[in-house]
Tab-separated table of C-alpha atoms in Angstrom:
chain	number	residue	atom	x	y	z
A	13	UNK	CA	-23.522	9.027	33.317
A	14	UNK	CA	-21.331	11.795	31.882
A	15	UNK	CA	-19.324	11.678	28.657
A	16	UNK	CA	-15.958	11.184	30.351
A	17	UNK	CA	-17.089	8.207	32.456
A	18	UNK	CA	-18.949	6.602	29.554
A	19	UNK	CA	-15.826	6.845	27.407
A	20	UNK	CA	-13.564	5.502	30.159
A	21	UNK	CA	-15.810	2.502	30.782
A	22	UNK	CA	-15.264	1.482	27.182
A	23	UNK	CA	-11.555	2.142	26.707
A	24	UNK	CA	-10.336	0.864	30.080
A	25	UNK	CA	-11.043	-2.673	28.871
A	26	UNK	CA	-11.386	-2.404	25.114
A	27	UNK	CA	-11.169	-6.168	24.623
A	28	UNK	CA	-14.259	-6.756	26.776
A	29	UNK	CA	-16.074	-3.859	25.127
A	30	UNK	CA	-15.425	-5.386	21.704
A	31	UNK	CA	-16.414	-8.814	22.995
A	32	UNK	CA	-19.783	-7.463	24.112
A	33	UNK	CA	-20.352	-6.040	20.636
A	34	UNK	CA	-19.290	-9.319	19.033
A	35	UNK	CA	-21.937	-11.203	21.025
A	36	UNK	CA	-24.821	-9.030	19.883
A	37	UNK	CA	-27.148	-11.295	17.844
A	38	UNK	CA	-27.160	-9.163	14.690
A	39	UNK	CA	-23.390	-8.639	14.765
A	40	UNK	CA	-22.745	-12.332	15.424
A	41	UNK	CA	-25.009	-13.369	12.562
A	42	UNK	CA	-23.496	-10.938	10.042
A	43	UNK	CA	-19.928	-11.776	11.048
A	44	UNK	CA	-20.536	-15.496	10.614
A	45	UNK	CA	-22.019	-14.891	7.173
A	46	UNK	CA	-19.036	-12.743	6.205
A	47	UNK	CA	-16.495	-15.326	7.388
A	48	UNK	CA	-18.280	-18.153	5.628
A	49	UNK	CA	-18.511	-16.359	2.301
A	50	UNK	CA	-15.799	-13.750	1.777
A	51	UNK	CA	-13.125	-16.261	0.730
A	52	UNK	CA	-15.464	-17.550	-1.997
A	53	UNK	CA	-15.476	-14.187	-3.752
A	54	UNK	CA	-13.217	-14.236	-6.813
A	55	UNK	CA	-14.074	-10.981	-8.592
A	56	UNK	CA	-15.238	-7.419	-8.071
A	57	UNK	CA	-18.606	-8.217	-9.638
A	58	UNK	CA	-19.199	-11.105	-7.225
A	59	UNK	CA	-18.190	-8.853	-4.339
A	60	UNK	CA	-20.596	-5.996	-5.028
A	61	UNK	CA	-23.470	-8.280	-6.053
A	62	UNK	CA	-23.545	-9.926	-2.631
A	63	UNK	CA	-25.152	-6.980	-0.858
A	64	UNK	CA	-24.798	-8.561	2.568
A	65	UNK	CA	-21.053	-9.146	2.198
A	66	UNK	CA	-20.451	-5.795	0.545
A	67	UNK	CA	-22.391	-3.899	3.207
A	68	UNK	CA	-20.383	-5.610	5.975
A	69	UNK	CA	-17.092	-4.729	4.270
A	70	UNK	CA	-18.120	-1.117	3.658
A	71	UNK	CA	-19.202	-0.653	7.267
A	72	UNK	CA	-15.863	-2.025	8.470
A	73	UNK	CA	-14.150	0.946	6.829
A	74	UNK	CA	-16.724	3.527	7.873
A	75	UNK	CA	-18.212	3.683	4.369
A	76	UNK	CA	-21.643	2.200	5.047
A	77	UNK	CA	-23.391	5.343	3.802
A	78	UNK	CA	-21.812	4.748	0.375
A	79	UNK	CA	-22.955	1.133	0.003
A	80	UNK	CA	-25.562	2.236	-2.526
A	81	UNK	CA	-22.884	3.788	-4.798
A	82	UNK	CA	-21.738	0.520	-6.307
A	83	UNK	CA	-20.618	1.980	-9.652
A	84	UNK	CA	-18.421	4.430	-7.728
A	85	UNK	CA	-16.879	1.642	-5.661
A	86	UNK	CA	-16.421	-0.659	-8.676
A	87	UNK	CA	-14.391	2.069	-10.373
A	88	UNK	CA	-12.223	2.448	-7.276
A	89	UNK	CA	-11.719	-1.321	-6.965
A	90	UNK	CA	-10.896	-1.786	-10.659
A	91	UNK	CA	-8.205	0.892	-10.642
A	92	UNK	CA	-6.668	-0.363	-7.389
A	93	UNK	CA	-3.986	1.526	-5.474
A	94	UNK	CA	-0.759	0.633	-7.312
A	95	UNK	CA	-0.964	3.786	-9.443
A	96	UNK	CA	-0.656	7.032	-7.407
A	97	UNK	CA	-3.142	8.570	-9.848
A	98	UNK	CA	-5.747	5.838	-9.435
A	99	UNK	CA	-9.280	6.886	-8.540
A	100	UNK	CA	-9.049	5.760	-4.894
A	101	UNK	CA	-5.655	7.387	-4.354
A	102	UNK	CA	-6.875	10.730	-5.707
A	103	UNK	CA	-9.847	10.858	-3.339
A	104	UNK	CA	-9.242	13.120	-0.350
A	105	UNK	CA	-10.969	10.656	1.995
A	106	UNK	CA	-8.308	7.991	2.540
A	107	UNK	CA	-10.830	5.436	3.773
A	108	UNK	CA	-11.474	4.546	0.122
A	109	UNK	CA	-7.817	3.789	-0.592
A	110	UNK	CA	-7.650	1.696	2.585
A	111	UNK	CA	-10.757	-0.224	1.509
A	112	UNK	CA	-9.427	-0.824	-2.016
A	113	UNK	CA	-6.028	-1.853	-0.666
A	114	UNK	CA	-7.741	-4.486	1.478
A	115	UNK	CA	-9.933	-5.865	-1.299
A	116	UNK	CA	-7.134	-5.573	-3.833
A	117	UNK	CA	-8.584	-7.301	-6.897
A	118	UNK	CA	-6.516	-5.096	-9.212
A	119	UNK	CA	-3.294	-6.519	-7.776
A	120	UNK	CA	-4.208	-10.029	-6.662
A	121	UNK	CA	-7.118	-10.927	-8.923
A	122	UNK	CA	-9.154	-13.892	-7.734
A	123	UNK	CA	-6.819	-14.311	-4.743
A	124	UNK	CA	-7.777	-10.894	-3.350
A	125	UNK	CA	-9.878	-12.267	-0.494
A	126	UNK	CA	-7.429	-14.993	0.544
A	127	UNK	CA	-4.037	-13.413	-0.171
A	128	UNK	CA	-1.332	-13.761	2.471
A	129	UNK	CA	2.226	-12.649	1.650
A	130	UNK	CA	3.892	-15.547	3.405
A	131	UNK	CA	1.718	-18.051	1.555
A	132	UNK	CA	1.506	-16.504	-1.922
A	133	UNK	CA	4.238	-13.913	-2.439
A	134	UNK	CA	7.095	-16.025	-1.122
A	135	UNK	CA	6.674	-19.070	-3.449
A	136	UNK	CA	6.326	-16.749	-6.437
A	137	UNK	CA	9.492	-14.908	-5.480
A	138	UNK	CA	11.311	-18.173	-4.872
A	139	UNK	CA	10.582	-19.402	-8.396
A	140	UNK	CA	11.894	-16.133	-9.867
A	141	UNK	CA	15.033	-16.317	-7.726
A	142	UNK	CA	15.551	-19.928	-8.794
A	143	UNK	CA	15.658	-18.852	-12.426
A	144	UNK	CA	18.130	-16.062	-11.614
A	145	UNK	CA	20.404	-18.632	-9.866
A	146	UNK	CA	20.197	-20.845	-12.922
A	147	UNK	CA	17.772	-23.434	-11.496
A	148	UNK	CA	14.911	-24.766	-13.601
A	149	UNK	CA	11.658	-23.822	-11.769
A	150	UNK	CA	10.326	-27.174	-12.959
A	151	UNK	CA	13.211	-29.152	-11.429
A	152	UNK	CA	12.450	-31.785	-8.825
A	153	UNK	CA	14.355	-29.879	-6.120
A	154	UNK	CA	12.447	-26.614	-6.611
A	155	UNK	CA	9.103	-28.413	-6.717
A	156	UNK	CA	9.982	-30.445	-3.613
A	157	UNK	CA	11.035	-27.401	-1.567
A	158	UNK	CA	8.022	-25.384	-2.694
A	159	UNK	CA	5.657	-28.195	-1.757
A	160	UNK	CA	7.287	-28.466	1.674
A	161	UNK	CA	7.056	-24.730	2.196
A	162	UNK	CA	3.379	-24.532	1.194
A	163	UNK	CA	2.504	-27.462	3.448
A	164	UNK	CA	4.237	-26.091	6.527
A	165	UNK	CA	4.495	-22.303	6.540
A	166	UNK	CA	0.945	-21.866	7.854
A	167	UNK	CA	1.922	-23.793	10.978
A	168	UNK	CA	4.602	-21.258	11.942
A	169	UNK	CA	3.269	-18.955	14.645
A	170	UNK	CA	6.339	-17.051	15.814
A	171	UNK	CA	9.720	-15.661	14.811
A	172	UNK	CA	11.323	-18.395	16.909
A	173	UNK	CA	9.354	-21.017	15.035
A	174	UNK	CA	10.541	-19.720	11.680
A	175	UNK	CA	14.163	-19.455	12.819
A	176	UNK	CA	14.075	-22.988	14.226
A	177	UNK	CA	12.970	-24.594	10.943
A	178	UNK	CA	16.107	-24.412	8.808
A	179	UNK	CA	14.398	-25.718	5.690
A	180	UNK	CA	11.560	-23.175	5.824
A	181	UNK	CA	13.913	-20.344	6.719
A	182	UNK	CA	16.271	-21.182	3.850
A	183	UNK	CA	13.375	-21.176	1.388
A	184	UNK	CA	11.862	-17.964	2.801
A	185	UNK	CA	15.141	-16.061	2.706
A	186	UNK	CA	16.041	-17.350	-0.754
A	187	UNK	CA	12.740	-15.919	-2.026
A	188	UNK	CA	14.184	-12.476	-1.301
A	189	UNK	CA	17.691	-13.166	-2.571
A	190	UNK	CA	19.110	-13.807	0.890
A	191	UNK	CA	21.323	-16.813	1.708
A	192	UNK	CA	20.659	-18.323	5.143
A	193	UNK	CA	24.085	-20.017	5.025
A	194	UNK	CA	25.978	-16.729	4.860
A	195	UNK	CA	23.667	-14.230	6.576
A	196	UNK	CA	23.959	-13.371	10.274
A	197	UNK	CA	20.854	-15.136	11.563
A	198	UNK	CA	20.900	-13.217	14.844
A	199	UNK	CA	20.601	-10.051	12.789
A	200	UNK	CA	17.773	-11.560	10.711
A	201	UNK	CA	15.913	-12.349	13.937
A	202	UNK	CA	16.477	-8.783	15.132
A	203	UNK	CA	15.036	-7.435	11.868
A	204	UNK	CA	11.955	-9.627	12.202
A	205	UNK	CA	11.411	-8.541	15.804
A	206	UNK	CA	11.480	-4.881	14.777
A	207	UNK	CA	8.900	-5.318	12.039
A	208	UNK	CA	8.088	-2.612	9.503
A	209	UNK	CA	5.389	-0.514	11.197
A	210	UNK	CA	7.928	1.860	12.711
A	211	UNK	CA	9.734	3.984	10.098
A	212	UNK	CA	12.821	3.755	12.291
A	213	UNK	CA	12.798	-0.024	12.693
A	214	UNK	CA	16.043	-1.838	11.738
A	215	UNK	CA	14.415	-3.293	8.608
A	216	UNK	CA	13.157	0.073	7.396
A	217	UNK	CA	16.554	1.677	7.980
A	218	UNK	CA	18.290	-1.005	5.873
A	219	UNK	CA	19.650	0.347	2.583
A	220	UNK	CA	19.262	-3.125	1.079
A	221	UNK	CA	15.500	-3.335	0.593
A	222	UNK	CA	15.585	-7.121	0.269
A	223	UNK	CA	15.615	-7.223	4.062
A	224	UNK	CA	12.657	-4.862	4.301
A	225	UNK	CA	10.633	-6.962	1.859
A	226	UNK	CA	11.502	-10.157	3.739
A	227	UNK	CA	10.380	-8.707	7.089
A	228	UNK	CA	7.190	-7.306	5.554
A	229	UNK	CA	6.283	-10.804	4.321
A	230	UNK	CA	6.812	-12.338	7.761
A	231	UNK	CA	5.310	-9.534	9.795
A	232	UNK	CA	5.198	-11.220	13.196
A	233	UNK	CA	5.729	-7.864	14.934
A	234	UNK	CA	2.375	-6.564	13.673
A	235	UNK	CA	0.368	-9.758	13.186
A	236	UNK	CA	1.721	-12.025	15.898
A	237	UNK	CA	0.893	-15.713	15.667
A	238	UNK	CA	-1.273	-15.102	12.588
A	239	UNK	CA	1.494	-13.608	10.451
A	240	UNK	CA	1.620	-16.579	8.069
A	241	UNK	CA	-2.155	-16.973	7.801
A	242	UNK	CA	-3.725	-13.516	8.135
A	243	UNK	CA	-5.663	-12.281	5.139
A	244	UNK	CA	-6.476	-8.569	5.100
A	245	UNK	CA	-9.950	-9.241	3.764
A	246	UNK	CA	-10.819	-11.592	6.621
A	247	UNK	CA	-9.969	-11.080	10.319
A	248	UNK	CA	-8.622	-7.509	9.990
A	249	UNK	CA	-11.862	-6.447	8.316
A	250	UNK	CA	-13.908	-8.175	11.007
A	251	UNK	CA	-11.931	-6.366	13.710
A	252	UNK	CA	-12.647	-3.063	11.974
A	253	UNK	CA	-16.343	-3.923	11.686
A	254	UNK	CA	-16.596	-4.677	15.402
A	255	UNK	CA	-14.798	-1.449	16.336
A	256	UNK	CA	-16.991	0.545	13.957
A	257	UNK	CA	-20.106	-1.001	15.516
A	258	UNK	CA	-18.814	-0.257	19.014
A	259	UNK	CA	-18.423	3.415	18.109
A	260	UNK	CA	-21.842	3.590	16.480
A	261	UNK	CA	-23.493	1.987	19.505
A	262	UNK	CA	-21.803	4.506	21.791
A	263	UNK	CA	-22.952	7.352	19.573
A	264	UNK	CA	-26.586	6.340	19.889
A	265	UNK	CA	-26.600	7.451	23.511
A	266	UNK	CA	-23.794	10.026	23.480
A	267	UNK	CA	-22.219	11.502	20.338
A	268	UNK	CA	-19.298	12.796	22.380
A	269	UNK	CA	-18.287	9.256	23.325
A	270	UNK	CA	-18.404	8.197	19.672
A	271	UNK	CA	-16.181	11.110	18.684
A	272	UNK	CA	-13.704	10.345	21.481
A	273	UNK	CA	-13.496	6.677	20.469
A	274	UNK	CA	-13.037	7.643	16.828
A	275	UNK	CA	-10.238	10.073	17.659
A	276	UNK	CA	-8.569	7.487	19.912
A	277	UNK	CA	-8.612	4.995	17.011
A	278	UNK	CA	-7.209	7.444	14.476
A	279	UNK	CA	-4.719	9.241	16.734
A	280	UNK	CA	-1.630	7.110	16.092
A	281	UNK	CA	-1.830	7.737	12.335
A	282	UNK	CA	-2.043	11.529	12.574
A	283	UNK	CA	1.087	13.301	11.391
A	284	UNK	CA	-0.178	16.842	10.753
A	285	UNK	CA	-3.153	19.082	11.464
A	286	UNK	CA	-4.166	19.234	7.803
A	287	UNK	CA	-5.156	15.564	8.115
A	288	UNK	CA	-7.310	16.474	11.101
A	289	UNK	CA	-9.030	19.297	9.248
A	290	UNK	CA	-9.726	16.950	6.335
A	291	UNK	CA	-11.801	14.775	8.672
A	292	UNK	CA	-14.864	16.610	10.095
A	293	UNK	CA	-15.100	14.314	13.136
A	294	UNK	CA	-11.440	14.749	14.097
A	295	UNK	CA	-11.652	18.501	13.548
A	296	UNK	CA	-14.736	18.721	15.770
A	297	UNK	CA	-12.875	16.986	18.603
A	298	UNK	CA	-9.987	19.457	18.407
A	299	UNK	CA	-12.265	22.514	18.158
A	300	UNK	CA	-14.310	21.334	21.126
A	301	UNK	CA	-11.196	20.650	23.197
A	302	UNK	CA	-9.878	24.150	22.494
A	303	UNK	CA	-13.278	25.782	23.171
A	304	UNK	CA	-13.498	27.108	19.621
A	305	UNK	CA	-16.824	28.130	18.066
A	306	UNK	CA	-18.201	26.281	15.037
A	307	UNK	CA	-17.514	29.392	12.950
A	308	UNK	CA	-13.789	28.722	13.380
A	309	UNK	CA	-14.173	25.944	10.785
A	310	UNK	CA	-14.842	28.540	8.084
A	311	UNK	CA	-11.526	30.337	8.665
A	312	UNK	CA	-8.584	30.007	6.275
A	313	UNK	CA	-7.204	26.458	6.451
A	314	UNK	CA	-3.593	27.546	6.914
A	315	UNK	CA	-4.612	29.884	9.722
A	316	UNK	CA	-6.534	27.085	11.433
A	317	UNK	CA	-3.464	24.855	11.253
A	318	UNK	CA	-1.229	27.598	12.665
A	319	UNK	CA	-3.620	28.066	15.567
A	320	UNK	CA	-3.772	24.335	16.289
A	321	UNK	CA	0.016	24.134	16.174
A	322	UNK	CA	0.290	26.986	18.659
A	323	UNK	CA	-1.941	25.126	21.125
A	324	UNK	CA	-1.157	21.460	20.555
A	325	UNK	CA	1.749	19.186	19.683
A	326	UNK	CA	0.730	16.632	17.042
A	327	UNK	CA	3.263	14.186	18.530
A	328	UNK	CA	1.172	14.037	21.715
A	329	UNK	CA	-1.437	11.998	19.869
A	330	UNK	CA	0.990	9.078	19.551
A	331	UNK	CA	1.748	9.148	23.285
A	332	UNK	CA	-0.926	7.122	25.145
A	333	UNK	CA	-0.731	9.172	28.349
A	334	UNK	CA	-0.889	12.533	26.588
A	335	UNK	CA	-3.655	11.283	24.327
A	336	UNK	CA	-5.642	10.227	27.382
A	337	UNK	CA	-5.253	13.696	28.892
A	338	UNK	CA	-6.331	15.296	25.629
A	339	UNK	CA	-9.457	13.136	25.418
A	340	UNK	CA	-10.230	13.761	29.079
A	341	UNK	CA	-10.254	17.438	28.221
A	342	UNK	CA	-12.424	16.806	25.144
A	343	UNK	CA	-15.041	14.690	26.923
A	344	UNK	CA	-15.278	17.292	29.675
A	345	UNK	CA	-15.683	20.195	27.264
A	346	UNK	CA	-18.247	18.195	25.298
A	347	UNK	CA	-20.176	17.612	28.493
A	348	UNK	CA	-20.205	21.343	29.268
A	349	UNK	CA	-21.610	22.122	25.835
A	350	UNK	CA	-24.057	19.185	25.898
A	351	UNK	CA	-24.946	18.797	29.565
A	352	UNK	CA	-26.079	15.345	30.652
A	353	UNK	CA	-24.804	15.384	34.226
A	354	UNK	CA	-24.395	17.599	37.269
A	355	UNK	CA	-22.216	20.710	37.407
A	356	UNK	CA	-20.197	19.291	40.285
A	357	UNK	CA	-19.320	16.179	38.285
A	358	UNK	CA	-18.204	18.349	35.381
A	359	UNK	CA	-15.960	20.491	37.537
A	360	UNK	CA	-14.377	17.454	39.191
A	361	UNK	CA	-13.504	15.950	35.829
A	362	UNK	CA	-12.375	19.228	34.301
A	363	UNK	CA	-9.823	19.925	37.011
A	364	UNK	CA	-8.114	16.565	36.787
A	365	UNK	CA	-4.390	17.045	35.970
A	366	UNK	CA	-4.104	17.797	32.253
A	367	UNK	CA	-1.688	19.770	30.115
A	368	UNK	CA	-4.258	22.102	28.606
A	369	UNK	CA	-4.950	25.399	30.347
A	370	UNK	CA	-8.523	26.384	31.165
A	371	UNK	CA	-9.552	29.497	29.283
A	372	UNK	CA	-11.317	32.459	30.827
A	373	UNK	CA	-14.399	31.585	28.770
A	374	UNK	CA	-14.568	28.138	30.356
A	375	UNK	CA	-14.156	29.507	33.867
A	376	UNK	CA	-16.925	32.007	33.159
A	377	UNK	CA	-19.166	29.216	31.860
A	378	UNK	CA	-18.602	27.186	35.031
A	379	UNK	CA	-19.369	30.177	37.227
A	380	UNK	CA	-22.559	30.756	35.254
A	381	UNK	CA	-23.639	27.143	35.739
A	382	UNK	CA	-23.034	27.357	39.469
A	383	UNK	CA	-25.285	30.426	39.691
C-alpha cells in the first residue's frame, strides 16, 4: 500500500484510528496506570521518581528520548514557564515549555496534576474580590456560596448549564469582578461561545480583560462538556500519548506516513516558516513536497524562508482542504523518492487536483520510471 493511501486510511477516521491504538494491550495497560496514579503526584521529585509515569508523560509530548535526562527536566519543571527567561522558555524546542506548562508545579505546587481553573482559580478569585467589596472572606455568606460552588460546578457540562444556574453564574462572574445583575447576559453567553483559542474571538478583542479571564476559566468552546473538570495533566496528556503512539506505529512501516501525520497535527499552530525550519521533521516534509535536495537544509536560513514563502502560503496550513492537498503532494513525492508501490499508482495520485505545480525534475523522474 502506498504512502498516500496509508495516510488517508488513518486520517479519514482519526477517532477510530486512535481507538485502535488505545486498545493495544501495552497502551491500555500504561494508560490505566497513568490515570490511576498521576493525580497522586504532589511534587516534582515524586513525578520523576516514578519512571513509569514520567516516561508516559514524556512520550505524550514527543520527549521520550529525553526520559533519561531527569536532572535536565527537573530544572525545567522547577523554573516553570511564568518567567519568559525560565529554562524551558529559553529552549528553542517548544515541546519542553508545553510539557512544563502542563505539569506546572512551579505555579500550582501540589495541585499541579489536578488543577482545573473552574474548580481552583475561581474560588480563590472570589475570596479576593470579596475582600475588595468589603466582605469578610470568613463570613457565613462567603463560606456558604463557596461551598455551594465547589459542590456543583463540576456538574456543569455546557454554557447553557452555567447560564441556567443563577447562583453558580453569579459566583463565577463575581470571581472576575463582573456583576451578573448588571451585565448583559446574552453578551456573556456570546463571549463564552467564542472561547479564547481564536485571537479574534469576542473575548480576546475585549479591552476589559476581566471578560477574557472569565471565558478562559470556563472554556467550553475548547473543552466542551469537560470544561469544569478537565485537568491538563490527565486526559489531555493521555490524548497526546495516544496520538504520539499512533504516529510511531505508522512510522514503523512507513516513515512518510509518520511525517505526514506529524505535520497534520502541528499545521494549525504554524505561523511562519522559521518555526518549520526549527523542527527537522516539519522541514523535511516541506523540502520533500517542493522536491528540494537534502543539501538545501544547509543554505542560509533567511534564504530558505524566502524560498518557502515564494512557493507556499503559510495560511494554507490552517485551511483543512488546502492542507489536505499539500499532504497529498507530500505523500506522493515521498513515495517517488522511497518507492513502495507501482509507478502507475504513483502517477494517478500525483495528478490528483492540487495547487502545487509539477516541476520538470518530477516529470523527468516519472518518465524515467516508466522506461
